[in-house]
mmCIF file of C-alpha atoms in Angstrom:
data_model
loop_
_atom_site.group_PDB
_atom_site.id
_atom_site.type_symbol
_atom_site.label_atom_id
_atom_site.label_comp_id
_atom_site.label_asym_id
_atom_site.label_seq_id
_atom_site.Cartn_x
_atom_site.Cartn_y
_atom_site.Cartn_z
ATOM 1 C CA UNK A 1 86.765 131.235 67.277
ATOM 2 C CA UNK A 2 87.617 134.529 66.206
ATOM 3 C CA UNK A 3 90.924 134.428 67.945
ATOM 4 C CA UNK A 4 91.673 131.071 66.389
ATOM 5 C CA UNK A 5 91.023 132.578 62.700
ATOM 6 C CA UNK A 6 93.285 135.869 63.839
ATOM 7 C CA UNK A 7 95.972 133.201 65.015
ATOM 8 C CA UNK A 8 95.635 131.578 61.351
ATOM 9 C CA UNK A 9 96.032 134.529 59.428
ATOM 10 C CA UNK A 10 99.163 135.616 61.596
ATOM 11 C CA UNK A 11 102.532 135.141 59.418
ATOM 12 C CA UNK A 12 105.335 133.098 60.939
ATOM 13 C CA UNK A 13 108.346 133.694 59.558
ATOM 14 C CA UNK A 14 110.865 135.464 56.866
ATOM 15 C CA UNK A 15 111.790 132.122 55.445
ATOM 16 C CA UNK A 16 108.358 131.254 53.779
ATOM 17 C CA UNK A 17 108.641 130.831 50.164
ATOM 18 C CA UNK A 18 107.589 133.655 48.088
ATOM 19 C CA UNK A 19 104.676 132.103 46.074
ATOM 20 C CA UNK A 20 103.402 130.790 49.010
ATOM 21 C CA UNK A 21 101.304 131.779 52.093
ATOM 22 C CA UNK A 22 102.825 130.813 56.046
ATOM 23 C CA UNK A 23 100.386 131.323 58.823
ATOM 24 C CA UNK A 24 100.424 128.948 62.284
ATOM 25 C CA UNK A 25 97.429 126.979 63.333
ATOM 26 C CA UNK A 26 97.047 126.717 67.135
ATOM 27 C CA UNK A 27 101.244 126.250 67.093
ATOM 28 C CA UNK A 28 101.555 124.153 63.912
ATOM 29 C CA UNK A 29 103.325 126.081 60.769
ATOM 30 C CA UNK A 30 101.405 125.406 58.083
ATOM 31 C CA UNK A 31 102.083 126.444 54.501
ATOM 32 C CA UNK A 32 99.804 127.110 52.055
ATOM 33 C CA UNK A 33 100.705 127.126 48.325
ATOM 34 C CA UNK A 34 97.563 126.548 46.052
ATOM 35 C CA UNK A 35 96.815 127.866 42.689
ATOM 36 C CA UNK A 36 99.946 129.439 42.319
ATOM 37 C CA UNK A 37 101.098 127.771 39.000
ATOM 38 C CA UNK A 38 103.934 125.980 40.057
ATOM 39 C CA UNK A 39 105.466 123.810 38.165
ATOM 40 C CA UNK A 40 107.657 122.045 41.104
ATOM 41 C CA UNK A 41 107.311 121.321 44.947
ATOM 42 C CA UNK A 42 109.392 124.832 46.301
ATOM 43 C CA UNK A 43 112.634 123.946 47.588
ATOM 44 C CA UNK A 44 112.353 126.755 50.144
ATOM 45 C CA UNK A 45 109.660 125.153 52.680
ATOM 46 C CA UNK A 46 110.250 125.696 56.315
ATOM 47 C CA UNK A 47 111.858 122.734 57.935
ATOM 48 C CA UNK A 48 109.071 123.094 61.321
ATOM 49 C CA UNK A 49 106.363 123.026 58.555
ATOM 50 C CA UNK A 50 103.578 120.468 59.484
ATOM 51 C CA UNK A 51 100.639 121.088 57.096
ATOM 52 C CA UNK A 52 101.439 121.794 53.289
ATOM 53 C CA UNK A 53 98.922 122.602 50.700
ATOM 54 C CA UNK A 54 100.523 122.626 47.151
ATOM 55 C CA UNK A 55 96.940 122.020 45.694
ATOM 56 C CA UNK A 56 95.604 123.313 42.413
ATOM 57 C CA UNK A 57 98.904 123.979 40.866
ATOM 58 C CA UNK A 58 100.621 122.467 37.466
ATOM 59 C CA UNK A 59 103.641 120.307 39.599
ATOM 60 C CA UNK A 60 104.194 117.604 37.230
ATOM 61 C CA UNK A 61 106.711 115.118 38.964
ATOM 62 C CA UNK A 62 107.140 114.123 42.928
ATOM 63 C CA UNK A 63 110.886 113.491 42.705
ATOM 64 C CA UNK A 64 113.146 111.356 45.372
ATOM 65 C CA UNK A 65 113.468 112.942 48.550
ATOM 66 C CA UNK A 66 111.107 115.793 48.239
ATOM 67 C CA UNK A 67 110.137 116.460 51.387
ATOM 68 C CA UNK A 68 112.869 114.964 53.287
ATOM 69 C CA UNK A 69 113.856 117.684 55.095
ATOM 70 C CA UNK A 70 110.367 118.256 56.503
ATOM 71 C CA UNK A 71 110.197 116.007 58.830
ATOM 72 C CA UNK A 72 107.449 117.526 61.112
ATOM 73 C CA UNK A 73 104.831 116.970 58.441
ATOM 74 C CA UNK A 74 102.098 115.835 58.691
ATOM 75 C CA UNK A 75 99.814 116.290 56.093
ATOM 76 C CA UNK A 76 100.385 117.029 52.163
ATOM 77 C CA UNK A 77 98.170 118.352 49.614
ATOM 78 C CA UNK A 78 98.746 117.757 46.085
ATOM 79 C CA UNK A 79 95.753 117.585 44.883
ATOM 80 C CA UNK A 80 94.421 118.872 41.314
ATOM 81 C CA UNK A 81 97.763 119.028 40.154
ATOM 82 C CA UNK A 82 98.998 117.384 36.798
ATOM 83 C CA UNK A 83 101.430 114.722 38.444
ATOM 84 C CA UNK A 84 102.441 111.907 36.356
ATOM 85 C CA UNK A 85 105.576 110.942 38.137
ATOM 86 C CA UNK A 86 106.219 109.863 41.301
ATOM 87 C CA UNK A 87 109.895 108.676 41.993
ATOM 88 C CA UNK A 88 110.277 105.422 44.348
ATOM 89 C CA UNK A 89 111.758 107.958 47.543
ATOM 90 C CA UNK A 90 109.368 110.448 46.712
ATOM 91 C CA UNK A 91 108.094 110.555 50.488
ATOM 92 C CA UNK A 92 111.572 109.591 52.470
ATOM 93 C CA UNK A 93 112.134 111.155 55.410
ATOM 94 C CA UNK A 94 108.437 112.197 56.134
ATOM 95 C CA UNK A 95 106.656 108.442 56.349
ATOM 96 C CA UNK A 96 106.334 108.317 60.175
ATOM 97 C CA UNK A 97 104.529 111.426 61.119
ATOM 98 C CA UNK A 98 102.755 111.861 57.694
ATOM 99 C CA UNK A 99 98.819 111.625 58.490
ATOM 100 C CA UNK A 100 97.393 112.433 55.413
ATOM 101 C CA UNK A 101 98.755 112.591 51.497
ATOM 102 C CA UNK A 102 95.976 113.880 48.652
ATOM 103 C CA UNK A 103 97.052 112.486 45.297
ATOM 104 C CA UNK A 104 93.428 112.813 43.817
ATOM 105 C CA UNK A 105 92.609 114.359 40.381
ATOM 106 C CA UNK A 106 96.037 114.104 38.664
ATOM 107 C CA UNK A 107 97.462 112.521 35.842
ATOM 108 C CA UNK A 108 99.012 109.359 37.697
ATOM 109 C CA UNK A 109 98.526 106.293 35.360
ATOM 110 C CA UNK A 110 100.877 104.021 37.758
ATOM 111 C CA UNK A 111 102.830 104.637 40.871
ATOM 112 C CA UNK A 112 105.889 102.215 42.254
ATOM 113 C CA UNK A 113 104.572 100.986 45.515
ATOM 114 C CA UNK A 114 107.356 101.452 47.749
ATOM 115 C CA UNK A 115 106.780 104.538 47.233
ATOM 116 C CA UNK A 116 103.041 104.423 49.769
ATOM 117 C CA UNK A 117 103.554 100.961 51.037
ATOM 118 C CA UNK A 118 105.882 102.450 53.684
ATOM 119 C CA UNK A 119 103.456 105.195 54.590
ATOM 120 C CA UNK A 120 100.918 105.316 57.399
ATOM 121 C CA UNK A 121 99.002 108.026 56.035
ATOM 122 C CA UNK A 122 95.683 108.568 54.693
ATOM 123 C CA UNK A 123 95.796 108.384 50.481
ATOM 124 C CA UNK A 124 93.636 109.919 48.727
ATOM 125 C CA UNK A 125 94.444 108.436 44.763
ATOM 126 C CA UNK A 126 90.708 108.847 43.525
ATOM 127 C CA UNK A 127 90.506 110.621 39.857
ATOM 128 C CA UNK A 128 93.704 109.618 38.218
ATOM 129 C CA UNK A 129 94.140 107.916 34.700
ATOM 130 C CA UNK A 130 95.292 104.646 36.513
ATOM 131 C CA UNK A 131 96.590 101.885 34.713
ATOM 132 C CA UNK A 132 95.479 98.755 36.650
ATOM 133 C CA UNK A 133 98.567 96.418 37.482
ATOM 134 C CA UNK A 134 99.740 94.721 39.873
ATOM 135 C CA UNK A 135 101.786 97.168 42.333
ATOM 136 C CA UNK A 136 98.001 99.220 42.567
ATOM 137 C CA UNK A 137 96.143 96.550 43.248
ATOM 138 C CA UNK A 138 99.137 95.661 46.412
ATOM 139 C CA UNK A 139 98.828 99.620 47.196
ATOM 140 C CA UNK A 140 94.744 98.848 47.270
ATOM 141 C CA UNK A 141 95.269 96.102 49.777
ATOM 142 C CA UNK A 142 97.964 97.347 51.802
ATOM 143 C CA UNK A 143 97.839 100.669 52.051
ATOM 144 C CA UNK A 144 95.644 102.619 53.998
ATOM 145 C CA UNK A 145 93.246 104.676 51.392
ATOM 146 C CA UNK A 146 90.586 107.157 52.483
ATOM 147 C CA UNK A 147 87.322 104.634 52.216
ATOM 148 C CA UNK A 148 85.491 107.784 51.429
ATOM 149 C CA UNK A 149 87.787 107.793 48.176
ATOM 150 C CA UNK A 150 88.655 104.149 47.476
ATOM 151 C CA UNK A 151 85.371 104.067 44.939
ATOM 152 C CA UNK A 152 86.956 106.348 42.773
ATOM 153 C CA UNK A 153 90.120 104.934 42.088
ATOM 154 C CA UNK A 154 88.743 103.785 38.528
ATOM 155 C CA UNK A 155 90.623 101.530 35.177
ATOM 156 C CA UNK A 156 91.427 103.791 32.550
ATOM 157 C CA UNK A 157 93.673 101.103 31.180
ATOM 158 C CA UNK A 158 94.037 97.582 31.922
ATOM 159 C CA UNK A 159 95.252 94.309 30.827
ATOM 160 C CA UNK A 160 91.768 93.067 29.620
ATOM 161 C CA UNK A 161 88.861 95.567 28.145
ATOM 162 C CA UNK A 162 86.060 94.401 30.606
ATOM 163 C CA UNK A 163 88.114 95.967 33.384
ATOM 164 C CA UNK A 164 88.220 99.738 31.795
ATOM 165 C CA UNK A 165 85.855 102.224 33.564
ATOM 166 C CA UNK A 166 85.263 100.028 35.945
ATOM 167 C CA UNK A 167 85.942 100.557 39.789
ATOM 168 C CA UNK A 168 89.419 98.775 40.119
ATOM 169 C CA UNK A 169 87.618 97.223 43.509
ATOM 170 C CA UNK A 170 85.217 96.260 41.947
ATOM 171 C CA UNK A 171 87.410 94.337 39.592
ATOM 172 C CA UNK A 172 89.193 92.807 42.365
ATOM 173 C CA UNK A 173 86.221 92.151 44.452
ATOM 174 C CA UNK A 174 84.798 89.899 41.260
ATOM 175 C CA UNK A 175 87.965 87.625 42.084
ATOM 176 C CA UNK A 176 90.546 89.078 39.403
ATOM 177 C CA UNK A 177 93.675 89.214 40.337
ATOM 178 C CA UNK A 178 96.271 91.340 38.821
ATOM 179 C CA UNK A 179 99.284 90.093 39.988
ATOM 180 C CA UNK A 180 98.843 86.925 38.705
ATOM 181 C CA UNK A 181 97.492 88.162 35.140
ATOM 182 C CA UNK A 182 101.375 89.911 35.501
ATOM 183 C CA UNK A 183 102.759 86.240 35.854
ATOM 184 C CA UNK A 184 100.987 84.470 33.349
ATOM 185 C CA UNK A 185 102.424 87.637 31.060
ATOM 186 C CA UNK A 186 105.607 86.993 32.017
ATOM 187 C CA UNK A 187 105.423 83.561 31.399
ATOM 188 C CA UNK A 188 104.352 83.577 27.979
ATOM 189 C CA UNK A 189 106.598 86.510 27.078
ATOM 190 C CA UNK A 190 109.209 83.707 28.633
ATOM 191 C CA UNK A 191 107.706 80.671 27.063
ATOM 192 C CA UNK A 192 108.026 82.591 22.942
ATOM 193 C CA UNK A 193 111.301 84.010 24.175
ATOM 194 C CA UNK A 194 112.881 80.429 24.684
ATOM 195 C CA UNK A 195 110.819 79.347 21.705
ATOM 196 C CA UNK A 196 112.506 81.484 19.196
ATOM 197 C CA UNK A 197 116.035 80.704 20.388
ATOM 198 C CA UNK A 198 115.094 77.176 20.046
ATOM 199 C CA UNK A 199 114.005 77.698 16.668
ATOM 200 C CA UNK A 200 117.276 79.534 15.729
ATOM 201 C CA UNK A 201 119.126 76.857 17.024
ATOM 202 C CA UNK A 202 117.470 74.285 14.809
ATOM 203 C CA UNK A 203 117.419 76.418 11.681
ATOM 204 C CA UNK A 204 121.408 77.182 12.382
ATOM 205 C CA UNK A 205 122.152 73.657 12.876
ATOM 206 C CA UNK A 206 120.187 72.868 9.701
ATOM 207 C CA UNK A 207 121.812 75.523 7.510
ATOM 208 C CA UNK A 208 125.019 73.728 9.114
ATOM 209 C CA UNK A 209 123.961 70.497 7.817
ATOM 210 C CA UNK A 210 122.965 71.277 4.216
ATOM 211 C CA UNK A 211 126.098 73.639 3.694
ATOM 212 C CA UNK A 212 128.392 70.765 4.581
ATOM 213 C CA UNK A 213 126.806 68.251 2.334
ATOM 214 C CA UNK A 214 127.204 70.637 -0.540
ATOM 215 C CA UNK A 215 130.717 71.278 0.170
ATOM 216 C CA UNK A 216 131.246 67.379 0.034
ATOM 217 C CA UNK A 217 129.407 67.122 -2.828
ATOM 218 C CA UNK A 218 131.740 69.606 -4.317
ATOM 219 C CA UNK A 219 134.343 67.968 -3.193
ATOM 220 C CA UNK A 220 133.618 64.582 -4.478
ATOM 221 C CA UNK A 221 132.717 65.809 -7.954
ATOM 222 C CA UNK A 222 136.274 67.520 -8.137
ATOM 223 C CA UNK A 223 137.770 64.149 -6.711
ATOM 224 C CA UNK A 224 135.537 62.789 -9.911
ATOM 225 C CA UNK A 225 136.921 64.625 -12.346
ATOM 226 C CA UNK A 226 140.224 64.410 -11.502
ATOM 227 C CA UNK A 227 142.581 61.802 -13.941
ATOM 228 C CA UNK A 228 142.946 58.591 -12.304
ATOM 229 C CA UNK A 229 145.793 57.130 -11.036
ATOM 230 C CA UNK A 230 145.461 53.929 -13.655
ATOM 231 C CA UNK A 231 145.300 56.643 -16.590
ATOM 232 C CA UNK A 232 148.386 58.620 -15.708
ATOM 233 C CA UNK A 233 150.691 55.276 -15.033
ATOM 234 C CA UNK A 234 149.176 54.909 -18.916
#
């Protein structure tokens, strides 16, 4: 044991970024980078790394292709950060060896799914503002979540009140279903769309209607008062 916690604190490398600490557990790099107020994933991380702890840090935005140059990864902390963006490529290049991925206690309100749908690791998404819709509730059922955390992936928002604060599988376990709540949306945004160009229609084609008639009514009483044809032979 103490030779395992001697091989842990033992650096590995000149290439380790500077706000971060590079040590080697039992041969795998790992790199450890939490609480040291950064504001973005380092662009400088070791291409062998395979565990990466960017916990406890103020990283805002997971943008496309992050980590896809770190292959050998295989599990990412980013937890207790204040992430409210994550791109739709965020986690290219790392999806097949990627174990586990910590998204808990951030600011995430929605997520596009493609972006954990083609994942295999463990998510941890408990303690975010999340916005229940549709792509979370396909990321709930498809993804594989840490059941330890799955409880605390909680509405902050939703379409309807009675679903706020409540567990969103709880919600779903009650027989709602989000996706189709996003149809019926969509329909009715469709249905009032096509209503209103109807409506314009028939109001145009009545304004067409009514400004012809005047103009023949115009024209008729200048025909009117016109001299006739007996009177001029007069």
């Amino acid at each position: 044991q103490a030779f395992f916690c001697l091989l842990l604190c033992i650096p590995w490398g000149s290439s380790c970024p500077p706000s971060c600490q590079c040590t080697e557990r039992a041969g795998a790099k790992a790199v450890v980078c939490s609480s040291r107020h950064l504001e973005e994933i380092p662009k400088d991380i070791p291409r062998d790394a395979v565990f990466l702890k960017l916990d406890a840090n103020s990283i805002t935005r997971i943008p496309s292709n992050a980590f896809r140059h770190l292959s050998h990864l295989e599990e990412i902390d980013l937890s207790r950060n204040a992430i409210e963006k994550i791109d739709r490529a965020a986690f290219k290049g790392v999806a097949a060896g990627l174990r586990s991925l910590d998204l808990s206690s951030n600011r995430i309100r929605s997520i596009p799914k493609e972006a954990l749908l083609a994942l295999n690791a463990k998510l941890r998404l408990a303690n975010n503002p999340w916005h229940c819709e549709c792509a979370l509730q396909e990321v709930l059922w498809e993804a594989r979540l840490d059941p330890d955390s799955v409880q605390d992936i909680t509405c902050h928002t939703a379409p309807r009140e009675e679903y706020v604060g409540k567990p969103l599988l709880q919600v779903l376990d009650a027989g709602v279903n989000l996706c189709s709540v996003r149809q019926r949306t969509m329909d009715v945004a469709m249905f009032i769309t096509m209503f209103g160009w109807f409506a314009m229609v028939i109001v145009y084609v009545i304004c067409y209607v009514r400004h012809n008639r005047e103009d023949a009514c115009r024209h008729g009483d200048y025909l009117k008062s016109l001299p006739s044809t007996q009177a001029h032979a007069e």
